[in-house]
């Protein structure tokens, strides 16, 4: 009788998946990853599916979510999924935040959120992170809930402390800015990156400034990104001390696309604006501004009026202040 019941459940689930647009290979893969689904009734799967749709998850995303975490269709809706969703809602302020978090990491619904959340909150609060920021961090990177505090999160915090960030709540600031840093390996990614930054001349204080202002750079691959970008900047003629100033002043310069970002800006700076490349050392954020949206239009306006200024004077202000600074009438300038 049990065999017949199990066979009927499996058959009804096959029809469920076909109805939702899954092909045969996808269905077979789902059953291999989650044996429990063979005993799940279609009614439960349909109920879970509809509930996920009702909390704001787009139906077109549900097949991908189920493929990532098939168990989501086997979980008890009232005892597991709904309480977890309500718990997650206490962390956010925007209606779609929870739905977005589930779409990113559907396994969050199979974790014991209530059991893991309190220790996680306490862990981050001990680093000086306010509770409202912790909620945003978890919803931005829901995988945080799945990490072990003892073996994973503590290791990252200890590494950041080894960089000299263990004062004035700097570790907390780094994690708030880049919650994804908590998912990387210290030995395979974070330490090699910090060692590379030191090797090109960054002092301990420089490294701390870079980590606090742009922590994402610590999790970038040295050989794939940092080394090629650094080599490109050296070919541009910058000396070591100038390169340090560029990296500290605008850390993303080491991870920006050479072809699509750095090279076009250098060409415009030199070939069109007629400036020297080393002018960017005094204003590394030149590479932050959009070429078509800010640099080109402002240069054109200033050239038409024979106005000269530094890169920072031209770019380091919003549109209104730019027009006021150079005595331009905004409407007239835009129409010209």
PDB file of N, CA and C in Angstrom, residues 31 34 141 244 267 317:
ATOM      1  N   UNK A  31      14.486  15.405  -8.551  1.00  0.00           N
ATOM      2  CA  UNK A  31      14.208  14.200  -7.760  1.00  0.00           C
ATOM      3  C   UNK A  31      15.488  13.574  -7.204  1.00  0.00           C
ATOM      4  N   UNK A  34      16.541  15.768  -4.229  1.00  0.00           N
ATOM      5  CA  UNK A  34      15.627  15.780  -3.088  1.00  0.00           C
ATOM      6  C   UNK A  34      14.706  14.562  -3.156  1.00  0.00           C
ATOM      7  N   UNK A 141      22.578  39.595   1.893  1.00  0.00           N
ATOM      8  CA  UNK A 141      23.348  38.356   1.730  1.00  0.00           C
ATOM      9  C   UNK A 141      22.783  37.293   2.671  1.00  0.00           C
ATOM     10  N   UNK A 244      50.309  53.985  -5.532  1.00  0.00           N
ATOM     11  CA  UNK A 244      49.749  53.866  -4.180  1.00  0.00           C
ATOM     12  C   UNK A 244      48.678  54.934  -3.975  1.00  0.00           C
ATOM     13  N   UNK A 267      42.268  57.855 -22.625  1.00  0.00           N
ATOM     14  CA  UNK A 267      42.322  58.390 -23.993  1.00  0.00           C
ATOM     15  C   UNK A 267      41.648  59.748 -24.058  1.00  0.00           C
ATOM     16  N   UNK A 317      31.519  67.787  -7.876  1.00  0.00           N
ATOM     17  CA  UNK A 317      30.337  68.532  -7.410  1.00  0.00           C
ATOM     18  C   UNK A 317      29.148  68.110  -8.255  1.00  0.00           C
TER      19      UNK A 317
END
